[in-house]
Amino acid sequence: KGLVLSDGGKPLGFYMDYSDGEFLNRLFTNDVRTRIGFTDKDSNILVNGMRQVVEFAHSHKAIMVDANELNWLAVLGGQKGPEPRVIDVDSWAIGKFPAKVIMPSIRDHSSKQFNELTDWFSIGVVTFQIYTGIHPYKGTLDGYKPAELGRRMKDNASVFAPNVRLNRAVRDFNSIPRKLLDWYVATFQNGVRTVMPSPFDTAITTGAQVRTMRAVVKQGTGILVFEKLFDGVSDPAVRIFPCGVVLQKSGTLFDLVLKKPIGKVTSSDCEITRKNNGWLIADWDNKRVFRFINAVSLEMTVLDIQIKCDKVLRYEDRLFALTDQGLTELSLIVLGKPILSRGNTWQVMINSTRLFDGVGTMDAMGATFLIAPFGDKSVAQVRVKELDGYTPVMAKAGNRFVSVMTVDKKGDYQKFEIIFDSSYTSYTLTQIAADSPELNLAILPKGVCATIVRDGELAIFGLKGTPTKIDDGEITTEMILGNWENKVVYVSKGAVSTVSMKPS
């Protein structure tokens, strides 16, 4: 909209309309898509909007160049569906102003110069991940090491290669509209460069059916025990909260203890905690709304609290709101009727704080802090210098343990696992390369964690010691892990089940 100038009139940057959207790579993950109800139809609308933005730029003789997934936001919740926003337009090449940088993961190695067709290749890479959850040159392929993304891009050795193997978390390629899918195959596997078609183009094509190849998994060892808790046949589960409440697709809340519905929410963008012989709910209905359900009568009460917030954070059974004052804990008491009030407030930088599952991150002018609730009343703000220069995509926290999935300036995903001491004043950190932004993890209050990184393998680990990896053909990456108190649970195909080790 205009330039930001210093007192002396020197240009410092530019400013744009405020946009409260999601980074695109969060929509790559099955967890986020399931939670917010993001569908294949939404993918088509968003991808077509991005395609129109590229066409608009090109019609004005601009080359976008570095239109990677971090330079877009997806604004959700509109009546017409998700809308794209471009947020880093100073990377564009316009007239005599050249572009100098590009994220390697979207670079078209077939061209030495940036042009309209290299833009279409880059947008193809990003939009393909919206549909499938995987970069078009990832997956296991004989002759290539996991870190050789650039080499595979130069060789056109894509996910459409005959011998590639993919985890089950990768969504079916045939959910992509036919003409667009043919374009992806021609672009990534055959090296063809043309303008990307609209996902709504229904022209008849002659493309063959594309197979989504899966990695072969071993048979189970019988060590793991699976128990279904909720079938979800008529109304599938999309999420389970640690208090034992299942959120169904319709918005119905089903309690696993009572084994019956207890109420309904307006939006999947909600948090639920167990409080004062009932449940405290932070719902969303064009604004943040708080409700309380009595566990005996199942009566739902709308709570009147003068607080303005959009974002909330749940840690175990504690609930926080991000307000103009900072991160405020919400306190519930029941005196004849439930009353919600403000508790302690911790100062944070509001516009640079992002909230995830049980933890927040804060970027203080390039210095990264973790905002980590712990115990019954405490919140730690810990400087974690190892996260500087990385963009957090997903994060999850439990007792003394935080896992953060990030992406760097090269487009590579890195997972950071952080273990705190009991006072949250010091920590140990492990950094692990990852194929995608998916963070499939359950953290139990007793300090045991479970994760699924590849099909056929469940890794179980504590805050100390080496992880135990259990091979079992029933384990797949499409299981979305969580916890119900100290039980490892997962959502798969609309059902909720537990997984545990067979008693010795």
Coordinates of C-alpha atoms in Angstrom, one line a residue:
K1 CA 0.0 0.0 0.0
G2 CA 2.9 2.3 0.6
L3 CA 6.5 2.8 1.8
V4 CA 7.7 2.9 5.3
L5 CA 10.1 5.8 5.6
S6 CA 12.7 6.8 8.3
D7 CA 12.6 10.2 9.9
G8 CA 15.0 11.4 7.2
G9 CA 12.8 10.1 4.4
K10 CA 14.9 7.0 3.6
P11 CA 12.8 3.9 2.5
L12 CA 12.9 1.2 5.0
G13 CA 10.3 -1.2 3.6
F14 CA 6.7 -1.4 2.6
Y15 CA 3.4 -2.0 4.4
M16 CA 0.3 -4.0 3.4
D17 CA -3.2 -4.7 4.7
Y18 CA -3.1 -6.9 7.8
S19 CA -3.9 -10.5 7.0
D20 CA -4.5 -13.2 9.7
G21 CA -4.1 -16.3 7.6
E22 CA -2.3 -19.7 7.8
F23 CA 1.1 -20.3 6.2
L24 CA 0.4 -22.7 3.3
N25 CA 2.7 -25.4 4.7
R26 CA 0.4 -25.9 7.7
L27 CA -2.3 -26.9 5.1
F28 CA 0.1 -29.6 3.8
T29 CA -0.4 -31.6 7.0
N30 CA -3.2 -34.1 7.6
D31 CA -3.6 -33.0 11.3
V32 CA -4.4 -29.3 10.5
R33 CA -6.6 -30.2 7.5
T34 CA -8.6 -32.6 9.6
R35 CA -8.9 -30.1 12.5
I36 CA -10.2 -27.3 10.4
G37 CA -12.2 -29.4 8.0
F38 CA -10.1 -28.4 5.0
T39 CA -11.4 -30.4 2.0
D40 CA -10.3 -31.3 -1.5
K41 CA -12.9 -28.7 -2.7
D42 CA -11.1 -26.1 -0.5
S43 CA -7.8 -27.1 -2.1
N44 CA -9.3 -26.5 -5.6
I45 CA -10.5 -23.0 -4.6
L46 CA -7.2 -22.0 -3.0
V47 CA -5.0 -23.4 -5.8
N48 CA -7.2 -21.7 -8.4
G49 CA -6.9 -18.4 -6.5
M50 CA -3.1 -18.8 -6.4
R51 CA -3.1 -19.5 -10.2
Q52 CA -5.1 -16.2 -10.7
V53 CA -2.6 -14.3 -8.7
V54 CA 0.3 -15.6 -10.9
E55 CA -1.7 -14.7 -14.0
F56 CA -2.3 -11.2 -12.6
A57 CA 1.4 -10.6 -11.9
H58 CA 2.4 -11.8 -15.3
S59 CA -0.2 -9.6 -17.0
H60 CA 1.6 -6.7 -15.4
K61 CA 5.0 -7.9 -16.6
A62 CA 6.1 -9.0 -13.1
I63 CA 7.9 -12.3 -12.4
M64 CA 7.1 -13.6 -8.8
V65 CA 10.3 -15.7 -8.7
D66 CA 10.4 -16.7 -5.0
A67 CA 6.7 -17.6 -4.5
N68 CA 7.5 -20.3 -1.9
E69 CA 5.1 -21.6 0.7
L70 CA 6.2 -19.1 3.3
N71 CA 5.4 -16.1 1.0
W72 CA 1.7 -17.0 0.9
L73 CA -1.0 -16.9 3.5
A74 CA -4.3 -18.7 3.2
V75 CA -7.2 -16.7 4.7
L76 CA -9.8 -19.2 5.8
G77 CA -13.5 -19.0 6.8
G78 CA -14.8 -16.8 4.0
Q79 CA -18.1 -17.5 2.3
K80 CA -16.4 -18.1 -1.0
G81 CA -13.8 -20.5 0.5
P82 CA -10.1 -20.0 1.3
E83 CA -8.3 -17.0 -0.4
P84 CA -4.6 -16.6 -1.0
R85 CA -2.5 -13.6 0.1
V86 CA 1.0 -12.9 -1.2
I87 CA 3.1 -11.4 1.6
D88 CA 6.7 -11.0 0.2
V89 CA 6.4 -9.0 -3.0
D90 CA 9.8 -7.4 -2.8
S91 CA 11.2 -10.7 -4.3
W92 CA 9.4 -10.0 -7.6
A93 CA 11.3 -9.1 -10.7
I94 CA 9.8 -6.0 -12.3
G95 CA 11.3 -4.0 -15.1
K96 CA 14.9 -3.1 -14.3
F97 CA 14.7 -4.5 -10.8
P98 CA 16.0 -8.1 -10.8
A99 CA 15.3 -10.9 -8.4
K100 CA 18.3 -12.3 -6.6
V101 CA 17.0 -15.0 -4.3
I102 CA 14.8 -18.1 -4.5
M103 CA 14.1 -20.9 -2.1
P104 CA 16.0 -24.0 -3.6
S105 CA 13.0 -26.3 -3.1
I106 CA 11.0 -24.4 -5.7
R107 CA 13.7 -23.6 -8.2
D108 CA 13.4 -24.7 -11.8
H109 CA 16.8 -26.1 -12.7
S110 CA 15.9 -26.4 -16.4
S111 CA 16.2 -22.6 -16.8
K112 CA 19.1 -20.3 -16.1
Q113 CA 16.9 -17.3 -15.9
F114 CA 13.7 -16.4 -14.1
N115 CA 10.7 -16.1 -16.3
E116 CA 6.9 -16.8 -16.4
L117 CA 7.5 -20.6 -16.9
T118 CA 9.8 -20.8 -14.0
D119 CA 7.0 -19.2 -11.9
W120 CA 4.6 -21.8 -13.1
F121 CA 7.0 -24.6 -12.1
S122 CA 7.5 -23.0 -8.6
I123 CA 3.7 -22.6 -8.1
G124 CA 3.3 -26.2 -9.2
V125 CA 5.7 -27.4 -6.5
V126 CA 3.8 -25.5 -3.8
T127 CA 0.2 -26.3 -4.9
F128 CA 1.1 -30.0 -5.4
Q129 CA 1.9 -30.1 -1.7
I130 CA -1.5 -28.5 -0.8
Y131 CA -3.2 -31.5 -2.5
T132 CA -0.9 -34.3 -1.4
G133 CA 1.2 -33.2 1.6
I134 CA 4.5 -34.1 0.0
H135 CA 7.1 -32.2 -2.2
P136 CA 7.0 -33.6 -5.8
Y137 CA 10.6 -34.7 -5.4
K138 CA 10.4 -36.4 -2.0
G139 CA 9.7 -40.0 -1.0
T140 CA 12.1 -42.9 -1.1
L141 CA 13.6 -43.7 -4.5
D142 CA 16.5 -46.1 -5.2
G143 CA 19.7 -44.4 -6.3
Y144 CA 19.0 -41.2 -4.3
K145 CA 19.7 -40.2 -0.7
P146 CA 17.0 -38.4 1.3
A147 CA 19.0 -35.1 1.3
E148 CA 19.4 -35.1 -2.5
L149 CA 16.4 -33.0 -3.4
G150 CA 18.3 -30.8 -5.8
R151 CA 19.7 -33.7 -7.7
R152 CA 16.3 -35.3 -8.1
M153 CA 14.8 -32.0 -9.3
K154 CA 17.5 -31.8 -12.0
D155 CA 16.9 -35.4 -13.0
N156 CA 13.1 -35.1 -13.1
A157 CA 13.0 -38.0 -10.6
S158 CA 9.7 -37.1 -9.1
V159 CA 7.0 -38.9 -7.0
F160 CA 5.6 -40.1 -10.3
A161 CA 8.7 -42.3 -10.9
P162 CA 7.8 -46.0 -11.2
N163 CA 9.8 -47.2 -8.1
V164 CA 9.1 -44.3 -5.6
R165 CA 7.7 -45.3 -2.2
L166 CA 5.6 -43.0 -0.1
N167 CA 4.2 -43.1 3.4
R168 CA 0.4 -43.5 3.8
A169 CA 0.2 -40.0 5.2
V170 CA 0.6 -38.8 1.6
R171 CA -2.8 -38.1 0.2
D172 CA -4.0 -39.9 -3.0
F173 CA -2.8 -38.2 -6.2
N174 CA -6.1 -39.0 -7.9
S175 CA -7.9 -36.5 -5.6
I176 CA -6.3 -33.9 -7.9
P177 CA -8.5 -32.8 -10.8
R178 CA -7.6 -34.8 -13.9
K179 CA -6.2 -32.1 -16.2
L180 CA -4.2 -30.5 -13.4
L181 CA -2.8 -33.9 -12.4
D182 CA -1.7 -34.6 -16.0
W183 CA 0.1 -31.2 -15.9
Y184 CA 1.9 -32.1 -12.7
V185 CA 3.1 -35.4 -14.3
A186 CA 4.3 -33.6 -17.4
T187 CA 6.0 -30.9 -15.4
F188 CA 7.7 -32.8 -12.6
Q189 CA 8.5 -36.2 -14.4
N190 CA 8.8 -35.3 -18.0
G191 CA 10.3 -31.8 -17.8
V192 CA 7.6 -30.1 -19.8
R193 CA 7.1 -26.4 -19.1
T194 CA 3.7 -24.9 -19.8
V195 CA 1.1 -22.7 -18.1
M196 CA -0.6 -24.4 -15.2
P197 CA -4.3 -25.2 -15.9
S198 CA -7.1 -24.4 -13.5
P199 CA -8.3 -27.2 -11.2
F200 CA -11.8 -26.3 -12.5
D201 CA -10.9 -27.1 -16.1
T202 CA -12.9 -30.1 -16.9
A203 CA -11.6 -30.6 -20.5
I204 CA -11.3 -34.3 -21.4
T205 CA -7.7 -35.7 -21.2
T206 CA -6.1 -38.9 -22.2
G207 CA -3.9 -39.3 -19.1
A208 CA -3.6 -42.7 -17.6
Q209 CA -4.6 -43.4 -14.0
V210 CA -1.7 -42.4 -11.6
R211 CA -0.8 -44.7 -8.8
T212 CA 0.1 -43.4 -5.4
M213 CA 2.9 -45.9 -4.6
R214 CA 3.2 -46.9 -0.9
A215 CA 6.1 -48.2 1.0
V216 CA 6.0 -51.9 1.9
V217 CA 5.6 -52.5 5.6
K218 CA 6.5 -55.6 7.7
Q219 CA 3.9 -57.7 9.5
G220 CA 3.3 -57.0 13.1
T221 CA 5.2 -58.7 16.0
G222 CA 2.2 -58.9 18.2
I223 CA 3.7 -56.5 20.8
L224 CA 1.1 -53.8 20.2
V225 CA -2.5 -53.9 21.3
F226 CA -5.2 -51.8 19.6
E227 CA -8.6 -51.1 21.1
K228 CA -11.4 -49.1 19.3
L229 CA -13.0 -46.5 21.6
F230 CA -15.3 -44.7 19.1
D231 CA -16.3 -46.0 15.7
G232 CA -17.3 -42.7 14.0
V233 CA -19.2 -44.5 11.2
S234 CA -22.1 -42.0 10.9
D235 CA -20.2 -39.0 12.1
P236 CA -16.4 -39.3 12.0
A237 CA -14.0 -38.1 14.7
V238 CA -11.7 -35.3 13.6
R239 CA -9.9 -34.7 16.9
I240 CA -9.6 -36.0 20.5
F241 CA -8.7 -33.8 23.5
P242 CA -6.6 -34.9 26.4
C243 CA -9.7 -34.7 28.7
G244 CA -11.3 -37.6 26.8
V245 CA -13.7 -35.6 24.6
V246 CA -14.0 -36.5 20.9
L247 CA -14.8 -33.8 18.4
Q248 CA -16.9 -35.1 15.5
K249 CA -17.2 -33.7 12.0
S250 CA -20.7 -32.3 12.7
G251 CA -19.4 -30.4 15.8
T252 CA -20.8 -32.9 18.2
L253 CA -18.8 -33.6 21.4
F254 CA -18.6 -37.2 22.6
D255 CA -17.2 -38.0 26.0
L256 CA -15.3 -41.3 26.2
V257 CA -16.0 -41.7 29.9
L258 CA -19.8 -41.1 29.8
K259 CA -19.8 -42.8 26.3
K260 CA -22.4 -40.4 25.0
P261 CA -22.6 -36.9 23.4
I262 CA -22.3 -34.0 25.8
G263 CA -22.9 -31.0 23.5
K264 CA -22.0 -29.3 20.3
V265 CA -19.6 -26.6 19.1
T266 CA -19.9 -24.2 16.2
S267 CA -16.4 -24.6 14.9
S268 CA -13.5 -27.1 14.7
D269 CA -11.3 -24.2 15.7
C270 CA -11.9 -24.9 19.4
E271 CA -10.3 -26.0 22.6
I272 CA -11.8 -28.1 25.4
T273 CA -10.6 -28.6 29.0
R274 CA -12.0 -30.4 32.0
K275 CA -12.9 -27.9 34.7
N276 CA -15.0 -27.9 37.9
N277 CA -17.1 -31.0 37.3
G278 CA -17.7 -30.0 33.7
W279 CA -16.0 -28.8 30.5
L280 CA -14.8 -25.4 29.6
I281 CA -15.0 -24.7 25.8
A282 CA -13.3 -22.0 23.8
D283 CA -15.4 -22.0 20.6
W284 CA -15.4 -19.8 17.5
D285 CA -18.6 -18.2 16.1
N286 CA -17.3 -15.2 14.1
K287 CA -15.6 -14.3 17.3
R288 CA -14.2 -16.2 20.3
V289 CA -17.0 -17.6 22.5
F290 CA -16.6 -19.4 25.8
R291 CA -19.0 -22.0 27.1
F292 CA -19.3 -24.3 30.0
I293 CA -21.0 -27.7 30.0
N294 CA -22.2 -29.1 33.4
A295 CA -21.1 -32.8 33.6
V296 CA -24.2 -33.8 35.5
S297 CA -27.0 -32.0 33.7
L298 CA -25.1 -31.5 30.4
E299 CA -26.5 -28.0 30.4
M300 CA -24.5 -25.6 28.3
T301 CA -23.9 -22.0 29.5
V302 CA -22.5 -19.1 27.5
L303 CA -19.9 -17.4 29.7
D304 CA -19.9 -13.6 29.8
I305 CA -16.3 -12.3 30.0
Q306 CA -15.1 -8.9 28.7
I307 CA -12.1 -10.1 26.9
K308 CA -11.1 -9.6 23.2
C309 CA -9.1 -12.4 21.7
D310 CA -9.0 -14.6 18.6
K311 CA -6.3 -17.1 19.6
V312 CA -6.3 -19.4 22.5
L313 CA -3.8 -21.9 23.9
R314 CA -4.6 -25.1 25.8
Y315 CA -2.0 -26.9 27.9
E316 CA -3.3 -30.0 29.6
D317 CA -6.4 -28.6 31.4
R318 CA -5.2 -25.0 31.5
L319 CA -6.6 -22.5 29.0
F320 CA -5.1 -19.2 27.9
A321 CA -6.2 -16.3 25.6
L322 CA -3.9 -14.1 23.6
T323 CA -5.1 -10.6 24.3
D324 CA -3.8 -7.0 23.9
Q325 CA -2.3 -7.3 27.4
G326 CA -0.4 -10.6 26.6
L327 CA -1.0 -14.2 27.3
T328 CA -3.8 -14.4 29.9
E329 CA -4.8 -17.5 31.8
L330 CA -8.6 -18.0 32.2
S331 CA -10.0 -19.0 35.5
L332 CA -13.3 -20.7 36.0
I333 CA -15.3 -20.9 39.3
V334 CA -18.8 -22.3 39.8
L335 CA -20.8 -20.4 42.4
G336 CA -24.4 -21.4 41.6
K337 CA -23.5 -20.6 38.0
P338 CA -20.2 -20.8 36.2
I339 CA -18.1 -17.6 36.1
L340 CA -15.1 -17.1 33.8
S341 CA -12.5 -14.5 34.8
R342 CA -9.0 -13.3 34.0
G343 CA -6.1 -14.9 35.8
N344 CA -2.4 -14.1 35.5
T345 CA -1.1 -12.4 32.4
W346 CA 2.4 -12.9 30.9
Q347 CA 3.8 -10.2 28.7
V348 CA 4.4 -11.3 25.1
M349 CA 4.8 -9.6 21.8
I350 CA 1.3 -10.1 20.4
N351 CA 1.9 -9.7 16.7
S352 CA 5.0 -12.0 16.6
T353 CA 3.5 -14.7 18.9
R354 CA 2.1 -17.9 17.3
L355 CA 0.2 -20.5 19.3
F356 CA 0.3 -24.2 18.7
D357 CA -0.7 -27.3 20.7
G358 CA 0.3 -26.6 24.3
V359 CA 3.1 -24.2 23.4
G360 CA 3.7 -20.8 21.7
T361 CA 6.6 -19.3 19.8
M362 CA 7.7 -15.7 19.8
D363 CA 10.0 -14.0 17.3
A364 CA 11.5 -11.0 19.0
M365 CA 13.3 -9.2 16.2
G366 CA 14.9 -12.5 15.0
A367 CA 15.4 -14.0 18.5
T368 CA 13.2 -17.0 19.1
F369 CA 11.5 -17.7 22.4
L370 CA 9.3 -20.7 23.4
I371 CA 6.3 -19.8 25.5
A372 CA 5.7 -22.9 27.6
P373 CA 3.1 -23.4 30.3
F374 CA 4.1 -25.9 33.0
G375 CA 2.9 -27.1 36.3
D376 CA -0.3 -25.7 37.7
K377 CA 0.4 -22.0 37.5
S378 CA 3.6 -21.3 35.7
V379 CA 4.5 -20.1 32.2
A380 CA 8.1 -20.1 31.0
Q381 CA 9.5 -17.8 28.3
V382 CA 12.7 -19.4 27.2
R383 CA 15.2 -18.1 24.7
V384 CA 16.0 -21.0 22.3
K385 CA 18.8 -19.7 20.0
E386 CA 18.9 -22.9 18.0
L387 CA 15.5 -22.0 16.5
D388 CA 16.7 -18.6 15.1
G389 CA 16.4 -18.4 11.4
Y390 CA 13.8 -21.2 11.2
T391 CA 10.0 -20.7 10.7
P392 CA 7.9 -22.8 13.1
V393 CA 5.2 -24.7 11.2
M394 CA 3.9 -27.1 13.8
A395 CA 4.6 -27.5 17.5
K396 CA 3.4 -29.7 20.4
A397 CA 4.2 -29.7 24.1
G398 CA 3.7 -31.7 27.2
N399 CA 5.4 -32.1 30.6
R400 CA 9.0 -30.9 30.1
F401 CA 9.0 -31.8 26.4
V402 CA 8.4 -29.6 23.3
S403 CA 8.7 -30.7 19.7
V404 CA 8.8 -28.0 17.0
M405 CA 8.7 -28.7 13.2
T406 CA 10.3 -25.9 11.3
V407 CA 11.3 -24.9 7.7
D408 CA 14.5 -23.1 6.8
K409 CA 15.3 -20.7 4.0
K410 CA 16.2 -23.6 1.7
G411 CA 12.8 -25.1 2.1
D412 CA 14.1 -28.0 4.2
Y413 CA 12.1 -29.2 7.2
Q414 CA 13.8 -29.6 10.5
K415 CA 12.3 -31.1 13.7
F416 CA 13.6 -29.8 17.1
E417 CA 13.0 -31.9 20.2
I418 CA 13.6 -30.0 23.4
I419 CA 13.7 -31.4 26.9
F420 CA 13.5 -29.0 29.8
D421 CA 14.7 -29.4 33.4
S422 CA 11.9 -29.3 36.1
S423 CA 12.1 -25.5 36.5
Y424 CA 12.2 -24.8 32.7
T425 CA 15.5 -22.8 33.1
S426 CA 17.7 -25.1 31.0
Y427 CA 17.2 -27.6 28.2
T428 CA 18.8 -30.2 25.9
L429 CA 18.0 -30.1 22.2
T430 CA 18.0 -32.6 19.3
Q431 CA 17.7 -31.5 15.7
I432 CA 16.3 -34.1 13.1
A433 CA 15.8 -33.6 9.3
A434 CA 12.3 -34.3 8.2
D435 CA 10.6 -35.0 4.8
S436 CA 7.4 -32.9 5.5
P437 CA 5.9 -30.6 8.1
E438 CA 3.8 -33.4 9.5
L439 CA 4.3 -33.7 13.3
N440 CA 2.6 -36.9 14.4
L441 CA 3.2 -37.1 18.2
A442 CA 1.5 -38.1 21.4
I443 CA 2.9 -36.7 24.7
L444 CA 1.6 -38.2 27.9
P445 CA 1.6 -36.3 31.3
K446 CA 3.8 -39.0 32.8
G447 CA 6.6 -38.1 30.4
V448 CA 6.3 -40.9 27.8
C449 CA 6.0 -39.9 24.1
A450 CA 5.0 -41.9 21.0
T451 CA 5.5 -40.9 17.4
I452 CA 5.0 -42.3 13.9
V453 CA 7.5 -41.1 11.3
R454 CA 7.2 -44.0 8.8
D455 CA 4.6 -46.7 8.1
G456 CA 5.0 -49.9 10.1
E457 CA 7.0 -48.3 13.0
L458 CA 5.9 -46.8 16.3
A459 CA 8.7 -45.1 18.3
I460 CA 8.2 -44.8 22.1
F461 CA 10.5 -42.7 24.2
G462 CA 10.8 -41.0 27.5
L463 CA 12.6 -37.9 28.6
K464 CA 15.7 -40.0 29.2
G465 CA 16.9 -43.0 27.3
T466 CA 16.9 -44.3 23.7
P467 CA 13.6 -44.6 21.8
T468 CA 12.1 -48.1 21.5
K469 CA 11.1 -48.7 17.9
I470 CA 8.3 -51.3 17.4
D471 CA 7.7 -52.8 14.0
D472 CA 4.0 -53.5 13.3
G473 CA 2.1 -53.6 10.0
E474 CA -0.9 -52.0 11.7
I475 CA 0.9 -48.8 12.3
T476 CA 0.5 -46.2 9.5
T477 CA 1.4 -42.5 9.1
E478 CA -2.2 -41.7 8.4
M479 CA -3.0 -42.4 12.1
I480 CA -3.2 -39.0 13.9
L481 CA -1.7 -39.5 17.3
G482 CA -2.9 -37.8 20.5
N483 CA -3.4 -38.5 24.2
W484 CA -6.3 -39.2 26.5
E485 CA -4.7 -38.5 29.9
N486 CA -1.9 -41.1 30.0
K487 CA -3.2 -43.2 27.1
V488 CA -1.9 -43.0 23.6
V489 CA -4.8 -42.6 21.2
Y490 CA -5.2 -42.0 17.5
V491 CA -7.8 -40.9 15.0
S492 CA -7.9 -43.0 11.8
K493 CA -10.7 -43.1 9.2
G494 CA -13.1 -41.4 11.6
A495 CA -12.6 -43.8 14.5
V496 CA -10.7 -43.3 17.8
S497 CA -8.6 -46.1 19.2
T498 CA -5.9 -46.7 21.8
V499 CA -2.5 -48.3 21.1
S500 CA -0.5 -49.8 23.9
M501 CA 2.2 -52.5 24.5
K502 CA 1.0 -56.0 25.4
P503 CA 1.8 -56.8 29.0
S504 CA 4.9 -59.0 29.3

